[in-house]
CSV table of C-alpha atoms in Angstrom, one decimal:
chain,number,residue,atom,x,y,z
S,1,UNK,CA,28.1,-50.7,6.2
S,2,UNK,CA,27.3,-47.2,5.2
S,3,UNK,CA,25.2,-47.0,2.1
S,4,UNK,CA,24.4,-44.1,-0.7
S,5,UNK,CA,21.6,-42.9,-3.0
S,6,UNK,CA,21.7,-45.1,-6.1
S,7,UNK,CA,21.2,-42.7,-8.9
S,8,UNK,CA,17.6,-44.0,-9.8
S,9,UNK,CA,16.7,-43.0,-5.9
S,10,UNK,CA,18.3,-39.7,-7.2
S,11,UNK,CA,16.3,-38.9,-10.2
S,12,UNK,CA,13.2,-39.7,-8.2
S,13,UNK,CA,13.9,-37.1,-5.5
S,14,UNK,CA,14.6,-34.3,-8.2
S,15,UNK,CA,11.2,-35.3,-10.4
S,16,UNK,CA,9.5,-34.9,-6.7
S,17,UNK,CA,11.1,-31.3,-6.2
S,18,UNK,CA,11.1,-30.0,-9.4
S,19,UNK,CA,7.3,-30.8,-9.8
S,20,UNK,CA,6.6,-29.3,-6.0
S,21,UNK,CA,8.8,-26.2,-7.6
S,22,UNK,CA,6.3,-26.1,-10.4
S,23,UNK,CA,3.4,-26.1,-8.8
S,24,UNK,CA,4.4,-23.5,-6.2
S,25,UNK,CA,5.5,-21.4,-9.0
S,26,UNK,CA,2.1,-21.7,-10.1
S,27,UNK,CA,0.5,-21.2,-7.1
S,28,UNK,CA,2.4,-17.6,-6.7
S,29,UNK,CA,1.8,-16.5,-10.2
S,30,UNK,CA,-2.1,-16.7,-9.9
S,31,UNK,CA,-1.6,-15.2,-6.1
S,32,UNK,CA,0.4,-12.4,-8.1
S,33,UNK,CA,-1.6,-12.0,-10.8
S,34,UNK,CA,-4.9,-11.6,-8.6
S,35,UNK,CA,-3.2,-9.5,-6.1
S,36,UNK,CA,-2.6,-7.1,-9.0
S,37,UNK,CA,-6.4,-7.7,-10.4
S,38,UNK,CA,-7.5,-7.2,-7.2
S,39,UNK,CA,-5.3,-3.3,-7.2
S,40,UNK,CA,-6.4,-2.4,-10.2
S,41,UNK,CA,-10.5,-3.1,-9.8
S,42,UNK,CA,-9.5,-1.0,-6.3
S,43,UNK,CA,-8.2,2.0,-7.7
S,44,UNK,CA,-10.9,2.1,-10.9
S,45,UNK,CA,-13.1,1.7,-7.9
S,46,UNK,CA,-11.5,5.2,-6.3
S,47,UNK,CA,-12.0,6.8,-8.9
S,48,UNK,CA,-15.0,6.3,-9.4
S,49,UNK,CA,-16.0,7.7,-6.2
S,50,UNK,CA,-13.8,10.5,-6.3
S,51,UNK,CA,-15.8,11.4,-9.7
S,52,UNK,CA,-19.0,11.0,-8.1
S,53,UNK,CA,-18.0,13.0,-4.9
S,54,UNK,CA,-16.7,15.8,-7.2
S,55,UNK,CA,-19.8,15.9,-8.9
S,56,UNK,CA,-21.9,15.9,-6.0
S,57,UNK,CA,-20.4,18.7,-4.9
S,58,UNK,CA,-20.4,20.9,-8.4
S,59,UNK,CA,-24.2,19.9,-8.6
S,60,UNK,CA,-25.5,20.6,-5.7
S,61,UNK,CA,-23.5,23.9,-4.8
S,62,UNK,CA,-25.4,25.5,-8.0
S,63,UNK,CA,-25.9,28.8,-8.3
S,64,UNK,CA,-28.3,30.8,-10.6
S,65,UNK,CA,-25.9,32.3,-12.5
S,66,UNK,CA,-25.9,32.4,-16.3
S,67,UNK,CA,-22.8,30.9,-17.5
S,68,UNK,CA,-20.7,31.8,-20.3
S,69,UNK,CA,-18.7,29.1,-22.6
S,70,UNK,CA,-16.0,30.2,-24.9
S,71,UNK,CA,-16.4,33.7,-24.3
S,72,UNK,CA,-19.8,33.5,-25.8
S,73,UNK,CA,-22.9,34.1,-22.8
S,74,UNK,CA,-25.7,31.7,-22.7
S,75,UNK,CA,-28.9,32.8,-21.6
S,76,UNK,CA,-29.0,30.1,-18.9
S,77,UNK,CA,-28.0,28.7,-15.7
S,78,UNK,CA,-28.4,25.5,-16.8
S,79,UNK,CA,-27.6,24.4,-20.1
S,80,UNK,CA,-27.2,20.4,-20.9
S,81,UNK,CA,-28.4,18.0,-23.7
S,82,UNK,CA,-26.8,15.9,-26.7
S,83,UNK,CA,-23.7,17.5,-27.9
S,84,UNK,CA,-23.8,20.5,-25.5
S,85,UNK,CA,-20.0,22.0,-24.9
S,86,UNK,CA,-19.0,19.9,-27.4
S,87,UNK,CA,-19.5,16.4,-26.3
S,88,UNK,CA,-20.1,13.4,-27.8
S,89,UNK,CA,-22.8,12.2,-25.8
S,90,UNK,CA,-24.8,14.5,-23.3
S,91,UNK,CA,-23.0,17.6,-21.8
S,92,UNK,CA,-23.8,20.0,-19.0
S,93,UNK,CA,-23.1,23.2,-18.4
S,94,UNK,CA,-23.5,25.2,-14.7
S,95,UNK,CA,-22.0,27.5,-12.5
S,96,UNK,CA,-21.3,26.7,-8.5
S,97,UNK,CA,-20.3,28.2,-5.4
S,98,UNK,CA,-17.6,26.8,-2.8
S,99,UNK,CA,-14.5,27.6,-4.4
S,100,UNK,CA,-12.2,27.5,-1.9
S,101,UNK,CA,-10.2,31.2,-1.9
S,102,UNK,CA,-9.8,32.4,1.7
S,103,UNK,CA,-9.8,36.4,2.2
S,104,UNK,CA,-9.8,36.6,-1.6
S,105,UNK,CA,-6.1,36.3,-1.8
S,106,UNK,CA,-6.1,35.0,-5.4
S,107,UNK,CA,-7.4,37.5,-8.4
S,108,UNK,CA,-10.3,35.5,-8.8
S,109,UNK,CA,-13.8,35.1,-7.4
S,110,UNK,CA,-15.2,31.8,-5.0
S,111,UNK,CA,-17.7,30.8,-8.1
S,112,UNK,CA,-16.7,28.5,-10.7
S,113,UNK,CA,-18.1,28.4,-14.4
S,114,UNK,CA,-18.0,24.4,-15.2
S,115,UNK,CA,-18.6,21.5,-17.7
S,116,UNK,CA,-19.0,17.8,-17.6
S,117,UNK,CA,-18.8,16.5,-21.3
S,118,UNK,CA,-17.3,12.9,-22.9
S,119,UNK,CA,-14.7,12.7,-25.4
S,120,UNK,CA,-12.5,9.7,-26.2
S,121,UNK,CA,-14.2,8.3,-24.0
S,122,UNK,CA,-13.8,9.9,-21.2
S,123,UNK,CA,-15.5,12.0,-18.7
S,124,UNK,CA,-14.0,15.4,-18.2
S,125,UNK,CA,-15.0,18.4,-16.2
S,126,UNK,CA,-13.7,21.6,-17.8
S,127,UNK,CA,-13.5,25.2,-15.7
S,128,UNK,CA,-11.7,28.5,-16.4
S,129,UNK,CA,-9.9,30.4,-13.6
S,130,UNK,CA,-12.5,33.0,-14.0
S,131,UNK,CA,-16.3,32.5,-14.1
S,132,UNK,CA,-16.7,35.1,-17.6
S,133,UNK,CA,-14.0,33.9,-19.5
S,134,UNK,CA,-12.7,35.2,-22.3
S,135,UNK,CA,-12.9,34.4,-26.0
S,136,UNK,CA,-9.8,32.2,-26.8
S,137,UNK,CA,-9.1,31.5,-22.6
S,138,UNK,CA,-8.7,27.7,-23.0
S,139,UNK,CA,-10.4,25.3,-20.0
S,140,UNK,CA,-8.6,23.8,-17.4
S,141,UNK,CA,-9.7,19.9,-18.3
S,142,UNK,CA,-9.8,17.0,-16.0
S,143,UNK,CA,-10.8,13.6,-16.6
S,144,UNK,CA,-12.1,12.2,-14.2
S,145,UNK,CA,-13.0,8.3,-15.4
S,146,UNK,CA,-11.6,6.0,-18.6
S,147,UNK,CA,-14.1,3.9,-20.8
S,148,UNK,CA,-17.1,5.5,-20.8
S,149,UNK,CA,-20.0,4.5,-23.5
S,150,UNK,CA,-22.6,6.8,-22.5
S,151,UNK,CA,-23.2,9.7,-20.5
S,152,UNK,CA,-26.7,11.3,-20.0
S,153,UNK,CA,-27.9,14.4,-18.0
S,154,UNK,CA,-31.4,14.5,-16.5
S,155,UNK,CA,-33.0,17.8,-14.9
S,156,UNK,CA,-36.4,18.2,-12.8
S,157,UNK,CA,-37.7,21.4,-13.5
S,158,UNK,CA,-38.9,23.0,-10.4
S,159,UNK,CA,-42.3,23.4,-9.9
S,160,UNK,CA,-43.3,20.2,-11.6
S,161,UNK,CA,-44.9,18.5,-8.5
S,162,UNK,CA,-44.0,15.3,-7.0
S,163,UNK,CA,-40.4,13.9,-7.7
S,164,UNK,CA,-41.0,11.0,-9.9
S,165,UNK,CA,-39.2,9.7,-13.0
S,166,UNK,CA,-41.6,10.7,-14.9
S,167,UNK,CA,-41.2,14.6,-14.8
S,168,UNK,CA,-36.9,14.5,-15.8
S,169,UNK,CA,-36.2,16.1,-18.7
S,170,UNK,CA,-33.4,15.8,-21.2
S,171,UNK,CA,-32.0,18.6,-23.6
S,172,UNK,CA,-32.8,21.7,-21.3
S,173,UNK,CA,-31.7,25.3,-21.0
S,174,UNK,CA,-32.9,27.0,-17.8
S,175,UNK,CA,-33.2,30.7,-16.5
S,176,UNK,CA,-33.8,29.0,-13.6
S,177,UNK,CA,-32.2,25.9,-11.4
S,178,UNK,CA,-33.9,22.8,-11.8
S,179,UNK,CA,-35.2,21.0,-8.5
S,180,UNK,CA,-32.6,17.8,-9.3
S,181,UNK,CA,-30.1,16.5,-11.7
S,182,UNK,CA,-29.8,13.0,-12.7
S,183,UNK,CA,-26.8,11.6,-14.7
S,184,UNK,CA,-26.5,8.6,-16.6
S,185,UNK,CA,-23.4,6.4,-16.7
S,186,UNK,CA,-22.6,3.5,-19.1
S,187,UNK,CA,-19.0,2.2,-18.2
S,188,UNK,CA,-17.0,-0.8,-19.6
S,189,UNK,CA,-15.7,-1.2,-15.8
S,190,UNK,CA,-18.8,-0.8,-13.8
S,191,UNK,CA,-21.7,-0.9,-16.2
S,192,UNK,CA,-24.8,1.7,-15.9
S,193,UNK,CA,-24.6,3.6,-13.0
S,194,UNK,CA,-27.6,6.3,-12.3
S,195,UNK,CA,-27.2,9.2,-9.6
S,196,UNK,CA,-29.4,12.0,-8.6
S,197,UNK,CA,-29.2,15.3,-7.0
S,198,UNK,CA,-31.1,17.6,-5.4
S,199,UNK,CA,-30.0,21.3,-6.0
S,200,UNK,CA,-29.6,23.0,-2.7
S,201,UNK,CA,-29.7,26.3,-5.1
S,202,UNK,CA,-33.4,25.9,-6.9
S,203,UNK,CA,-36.3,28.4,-6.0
């Protein structure tokens, strides 16, 4: 004689799957909320390589030219220090070679007046289409990382001898290239962070 569920066997059987639903719902919000963890560390992570490839480049493609800022000339090719360009922190101020304009199709020349400065916290790197800008021409700006709480420039004078620590300089104007730029980095996302450069460009 055929037999059914009594309602207690019942009530059993749904306690068992709703607490296996539970925990699997559990289970899948951590996987989801660590997958997306996970994306954004990843693409902080991107940028801030693509920031340090970009200034890799700027820095070490450095030309001797004096640069200009705000329509006003600075009688440097190398300007950078506390406050320079109107930062908040360090700033630094350079002109570089490299920029891409094949035959000279566009009204403007292959070197590019540029800035790296902080505010809001973040990094930017500023440049104007043309490398002796006008009074009143307003920068192109780019930022290139979030949550910055310091940023500070380095420069080894050439000429100084051996490259050590103890020869970089802070708060310099230059008629000349330095041997290497350093820059300092204090992020929320990555902590301090120190690169340095030689300058292809320095006598």
């Amino acid at each position: 004689m055929a037999r059914g569920f009594t309602l207690l066997e019942i009530l059993i059987a749904m306690a068992i799957f709703t607490l296996i639903g539970l925990g699997s719902t559990a289970v899948l919000t951590t996987v989801i909320d660590s997958n997306q963890l996970s994306a954004e560390r990843v693409e902080k992570l991107q940028h801030l390589q693509r920031a340090m490839m970009i200034m890799e480049r700027d820095f070490q493609q450095a030309v001797p030219r004096k640069i200009r800022y705000e329509g006003q000339s600075i009688d440097a090719v190398l300007r950078s220090g506390a406050n320079e360009f109107d930062s908040e922190m360090d700033g630094v101020g350079l002109v570089r070679s490299g920029w891409q304009n094949p035959q000279l199709m566009l009204p403007r020349s292959t070197l590019q007046a540029l800035v790296y400065r902080v505010q809001d916290g973040q990094l930017q790197r500023l440049h104007t289409v043309h490398v002796d800008n006008s009074t009143g021409v307003e920068p192109k700006v780019r930022v290139l990382l979030d949550n910055i709480d310091d940023f500070q420039v380095e420069v080894l004078l050439a000429g100084q001898g051996d490259y050590d620590d103890s020869q970089w300089e802070e708060d310099t104007i230059t008629p000349q290239l330095p041997r290497a730029i350093a820059i300092t980095l204090e992020s929320k996302d990555f902590g301090r962070i120190r690169r340095e450069w030689l300058l292809a460009g320095a006598q």
